[in-house]
Amino acid sequence: MKNFTRRQVLMAGGLAGMGLAGLLSTGCGSDSDTGFVQTTSVPLAPEFDFPQPKFVASVDGFLDTEMTIDFAENFIDDFRLFTRTYEGTIPGPTLRLGQGDLLRVRQINQLPPNEPEQAGFTHNRPHNLNTFNFHSHGWHVDPNGLSDNTFAKFEPGTTNSTVIQLPTDHHEGTFWYHPHTHGSAAEQIAGGMAGFLIVEGPTDLVPEIAAAREVLMMIQNIRVDDNGQVPEFDSSAALRDSDQSFFLVNGKQTPTLRMRPGEVQRWRICHGSIRELLDLQLDGHSLHQIAQDGLTFSAPTDRERILIAPGNRVDVMVRAGAPGTYVLRSIDDGFPAPTGQVAVDLVTVVVEGEPLVMDLPTQLPGTPSLQPITDAEIAASTAGPNGNGKRVIAFVVSQGAAGFNGDPNFETAFRMAGTGETPPTTVPAGYDPNAYADFTQQPAVCVIPDILPPDSDPTWGLFNPNVINHTLEIGTVEEWTICGTDHPFHMHINPFQLVAINGVRLDPPIWADTVTPAGRTLTIRFRPTEFTGDAVVHCHVLDHEDTGMMQKIRVKK
Ligand SMILES: [Cu+2]
């Protein structure tokens, strides 16, 4: 650990009576047990009983931990869940590290053997639901070997280690881990398999942030049948009458968070779910956003509402107003997209007790490891199949695709198309890749036939692990247009800069790793750095990803 982290400052400042060894041990502890996040002498909320995930933290630059993955019982009031979990809990334990730290997670797969593959098996269907791997969502790390390897398979009855070296200049902030095996991610995450990855760093040392209580909020949409078990999803992952959908925050339904009037807290919010957009707002309060997807801004941005897709994280500072009861909720008023958002109460915030005087931060360290990508660089780029640094990504939904495998549960196909060096299979009649490379007519570039001709290859545009859809080169820059649909776009390994929405420039652009078009056309720019190897881009509606809405990228030197 080269840079100071808040934990080091804590250590330097002494932890009277707290027992440093116990505090920083790799055993699990809860925040309320250890006071780990209590970094200030200011008396905060009178009773802080908000549920927080258990955590493990690195010691001397190394976090070595072990997790057992098995079915476990958890309860929402009297309703019994029986789902795949990390360590038996929803969410799994939080893993806290510093920049430059090494993470090793031994994962013991105690799940039962997978169901045998049925006749007519295709890998773009839910399958091998008890096989998983470990994805460090948002981390800029090696995608190969034991590291953030999306193609690894941890089979039932085996123990596997994930070993990830964080670069010393790695962006600090709020990230999350979850399984990412094609065919089983949605069912596993819908049952609760997700946990925070926190990378500590300079943002934690901003005085107003260091003084604020840190509150983790893992939002999970648990989708189960009436027996509390995750069903095998069909192509719409639709809920049947007997199914249940719960939005939990740290494993609880609408838990209560107490604040004192004037108290400032730092909330790390993660949408650790498989689908649905959340349009966050807190009654009567502004959300002072300091980071998106773990990437710290250079100054806070005041937001009345923040639209997040599954996979997104937002860090916000909140200053409690007058005593009273408020709700952190997601609203659905049909904006910006007519569909996709969900209205749900997430956290009840009770403001009570003696007032406090606390300040909001005005300056932030930004994310120095990310260099903005200029118009001139894009204009000069010769990267990609068109030789101009530009590509189009189109999410294509073939609804009721006639003859699509003849499977009534999967009559809708979720495809990714647009610019591609190697279209996976026969290009269907009427599809001209060059027709979608005209960047002067947005969003017309995104017009792609919904329903394919009957004689087209039904696997066209579906994930094929043997095909590299996009070859990227270290150090080059690219600009991609993500077409206006409802599918959140996530790129592994390298964050990107969202520079325009519907062709209108954002000032300033926003770094992210997941964006939601919500019916809009998005323009992103990125620069692959440091890590070569294979990874993926995909729709972060994870049942879409499992059924084929994913492409393989290869980063070369
Ligand atoms: Cu999708």
PDB file of C-alpha atoms in Angstrom, residues 306-409:
ATOM      1  CA  ILE A 306     -30.029   9.395  -9.638  1.00  0.00           C
ATOM      2  CA  LEU A 307     -30.911   6.742 -12.202  1.00  0.00           C
ATOM      3  CA  ILE A 308     -28.944   3.561 -11.716  1.00  0.00           C
ATOM      4  CA  ALA A 309     -28.850   0.301 -13.616  1.00  0.00           C
ATOM      5  CA  PRO A 310     -28.059  -3.075 -12.137  1.00  0.00           C
ATOM      6  CA  GLY A 311     -24.306  -3.072 -11.632  1.00  0.00           C
ATOM      7  CA  ASN A 312     -24.003   0.673 -10.952  1.00  0.00           C
ATOM      8  CA  ARG A 313     -22.678   2.146  -7.723  1.00  0.00           C
ATOM      9  CA  VAL A 314     -23.075   5.689  -6.464  1.00  0.00           C
ATOM     10  CA  ASP A 315     -21.348   7.303  -3.498  1.00  0.00           C
ATOM     11  CA  VAL A 316     -23.349  10.165  -2.051  1.00  0.00           C
ATOM     12  CA  MET A 317     -23.035  12.493   0.907  1.00  0.00           C
ATOM     13  CA  VAL A 318     -26.317  13.163   2.668  1.00  0.00           C
ATOM     14  CA  ARG A 319     -26.913  15.924   5.206  1.00  0.00           C
ATOM     15  CA  ALA A 320     -29.932  15.212   7.396  1.00  0.00           C
ATOM     16  CA  GLY A 321     -32.529  17.966   7.537  1.00  0.00           C
ATOM     17  CA  ALA A 322     -35.190  18.635  10.171  1.00  0.00           C
ATOM     18  CA  PRO A 323     -36.323  15.853  12.493  1.00  0.00           C
ATOM     19  CA  GLY A 324     -38.768  13.556  10.781  1.00  0.00           C
ATOM     20  CA  THR A 325     -39.120  10.378   8.777  1.00  0.00           C
ATOM     21  CA  TYR A 326     -38.002  10.228   5.164  1.00  0.00           C
ATOM     22  CA  VAL A 327     -37.694   7.452   2.618  1.00  0.00           C
ATOM     23  CA  LEU A 328     -34.874   6.631   0.224  1.00  0.00           C
ATOM     24  CA  ARG A 329     -36.905   5.280  -2.651  1.00  0.00           C
ATOM     25  CA  SER A 330     -36.882   4.475  -6.294  1.00  0.00           C
ATOM     26  CA  ILE A 331     -39.553   6.265  -8.268  1.00  0.00           C
ATOM     27  CA  ASP A 332     -41.104   5.327 -11.578  1.00  0.00           C
ATOM     28  CA  ASP A 333     -42.651   8.289 -13.328  1.00  0.00           C
ATOM     29  CA  GLY A 334     -41.927   7.063 -16.823  1.00  0.00           C
ATOM     30  CA  PHE A 335     -38.820   9.229 -17.182  1.00  0.00           C
ATOM     31  CA  PRO A 336     -36.316   9.016 -18.780  1.00  0.00           C
ATOM     32  CA  ALA A 337     -37.576   5.741 -20.187  1.00  0.00           C
ATOM     33  CA  PRO A 338     -41.228   4.763 -20.428  1.00  0.00           C
ATOM     34  CA  THR A 339     -40.462   1.384 -18.914  1.00  0.00           C
ATOM     35  CA  GLY A 340     -37.837  -0.333 -16.836  1.00  0.00           C
ATOM     36  CA  GLN A 341     -37.799   1.659 -13.616  1.00  0.00           C
ATOM     37  CA  VAL A 342     -39.337   0.200 -10.505  1.00  0.00           C
ATOM     38  CA  ALA A 343     -41.044   2.102  -7.679  1.00  0.00           C
ATOM     39  CA  VAL A 344     -39.938   0.744  -4.318  1.00  0.00           C
ATOM     40  CA  ASP A 345     -39.145   2.014  -0.813  1.00  0.00           C
ATOM     41  CA  LEU A 346     -35.547   1.120   0.034  1.00  0.00           C
ATOM     42  CA  VAL A 347     -34.545   2.718   3.351  1.00  0.00           C
ATOM     43  CA  THR A 348     -36.514   4.565   6.030  1.00  0.00           C
ATOM     44  CA  VAL A 349     -34.432   7.475   7.308  1.00  0.00           C
ATOM     45  CA  VAL A 350     -35.357   8.740  10.768  1.00  0.00           C
ATOM     46  CA  VAL A 351     -33.815  12.089  11.693  1.00  0.00           C
ATOM     47  CA  GLU A 352     -33.893  12.651  15.431  1.00  0.00           C
ATOM     48  CA  GLY A 353     -31.846  13.724  18.457  1.00  0.00           C
ATOM     49  CA  GLU A 354     -29.549  16.673  19.104  1.00  0.00           C
ATOM     50  CA  PRO A 355     -28.553  18.637  16.013  1.00  0.00           C
ATOM     51  CA  LEU A 356     -25.026  18.440  14.653  1.00  0.00           C
ATOM     52  CA  VAL A 357     -23.103  20.920  12.572  1.00  0.00           C
ATOM     53  CA  MET A 358     -21.241  19.045   9.863  1.00  0.00           C
ATOM     54  CA  ASP A 359     -19.922  20.190   6.515  1.00  0.00           C
ATOM     55  CA  LEU A 360     -20.248  18.733   3.062  1.00  0.00           C
ATOM     56  CA  PRO A 361     -17.080  18.340   1.015  1.00  0.00           C
ATOM     57  CA  THR A 362     -16.472  20.964  -1.661  1.00  0.00           C
ATOM     58  CA  GLN A 363     -13.383  19.472  -3.291  1.00  0.00           C
ATOM     59  CA  LEU A 364     -12.582  15.888  -4.168  1.00  0.00           C
ATOM     60  CA  PRO A 365      -9.424  14.204  -5.424  1.00  0.00           C
ATOM     61  CA  GLY A 366     -10.972  12.988  -8.680  1.00  0.00           C
ATOM     62  CA  THR A 367      -9.626   9.836 -10.306  1.00  0.00           C
ATOM     63  CA  PRO A 368      -6.077  10.687 -11.425  1.00  0.00           C
ATOM     64  CA  SER A 369      -5.498   7.251 -12.975  1.00  0.00           C
ATOM     65  CA  LEU A 370      -8.051   8.048 -15.702  1.00  0.00           C
ATOM     66  CA  GLN A 371      -6.941  10.424 -18.432  1.00  0.00           C
ATOM     67  CA  PRO A 372      -9.786  12.192 -20.271  1.00  0.00           C
ATOM     68  CA  ILE A 373     -10.101  11.267 -23.927  1.00  0.00           C
ATOM     69  CA  THR A 374     -10.143  14.337 -26.113  1.00  0.00           C
ATOM     70  CA  ASP A 375     -11.955  15.061 -29.367  1.00  0.00           C
ATOM     71  CA  ALA A 376      -8.573  15.371 -31.056  1.00  0.00           C
ATOM     72  CA  GLU A 377      -7.565  11.899 -29.928  1.00  0.00           C
ATOM     73  CA  ILE A 378     -10.796  10.423 -31.260  1.00  0.00           C
ATOM     74  CA  ALA A 379     -10.415  12.318 -34.532  1.00  0.00           C
ATOM     75  CA  ALA A 380      -6.917  10.878 -34.930  1.00  0.00           C
ATOM     76  CA  SER A 381      -7.800   7.325 -33.927  1.00  0.00           C
ATOM     77  CA  THR A 382      -7.413   4.585 -36.500  1.00  0.00           C
ATOM     78  CA  ALA A 383      -8.490   1.802 -34.162  1.00  0.00           C
ATOM     79  CA  GLY A 384     -11.152  -0.771 -34.878  1.00  0.00           C
ATOM     80  CA  PRO A 385     -12.567  -2.402 -38.002  1.00  0.00           C
ATOM     81  CA  ASN A 386     -13.645   0.919 -39.541  1.00  0.00           C
ATOM     82  CA  GLY A 387     -10.200   2.439 -39.037  1.00  0.00           C
ATOM     83  CA  ASN A 388     -11.697   5.494 -37.344  1.00  0.00           C
ATOM     84  CA  GLY A 389     -11.859   4.410 -33.718  1.00  0.00           C
ATOM     85  CA  LYS A 390     -15.643   4.136 -33.852  1.00  0.00           C
ATOM     86  CA  ARG A 391     -18.077   1.305 -33.360  1.00  0.00           C
ATOM     87  CA  VAL A 392     -21.791   0.879 -32.789  1.00  0.00           C
ATOM     88  CA  ILE A 393     -23.217  -1.481 -30.209  1.00  0.00           C
ATOM     89  CA  ALA A 394     -26.823  -2.412 -30.813  1.00  0.00           C
ATOM     90  CA  PHE A 395     -28.881  -4.538 -28.476  1.00  0.00           C
ATOM     91  CA  VAL A 396     -31.354  -6.457 -30.590  1.00  0.00           C
ATOM     92  CA  VAL A 397     -34.406  -8.158 -29.176  1.00  0.00           C
ATOM     93  CA  SER A 398     -36.042 -10.615 -31.542  1.00  0.00           C
ATOM     94  CA  GLN A 399     -39.430 -11.014 -30.035  1.00  0.00           C
ATOM     95  CA  GLY A 400     -41.280 -14.170 -30.700  1.00  0.00           C
ATOM     96  CA  ALA A 401     -38.590 -15.143 -33.144  1.00  0.00           C
ATOM     97  CA  ALA A 402     -40.340 -17.733 -35.219  1.00  0.00           C
ATOM     98  CA  GLY A 403     -38.544 -21.020 -35.080  1.00  0.00           C
ATOM     99  CA  PHE A 404     -36.070 -19.758 -32.527  1.00  0.00           C
ATOM    100  CA  ASN A 405     -35.180 -23.188 -31.281  1.00  0.00           C
ATOM    101  CA  GLY A 406     -38.852 -24.035 -31.038  1.00  0.00           C
ATOM    102  CA  ASP A 407     -38.694 -23.525 -27.294  1.00  0.00           C
ATOM    103  CA  PRO A 408     -41.781 -21.758 -25.992  1.00  0.00           C
ATOM    104  CA  ASN A 409     -39.874 -20.600 -22.885  1.00  0.00           C
TER     105      ASN A 409
END
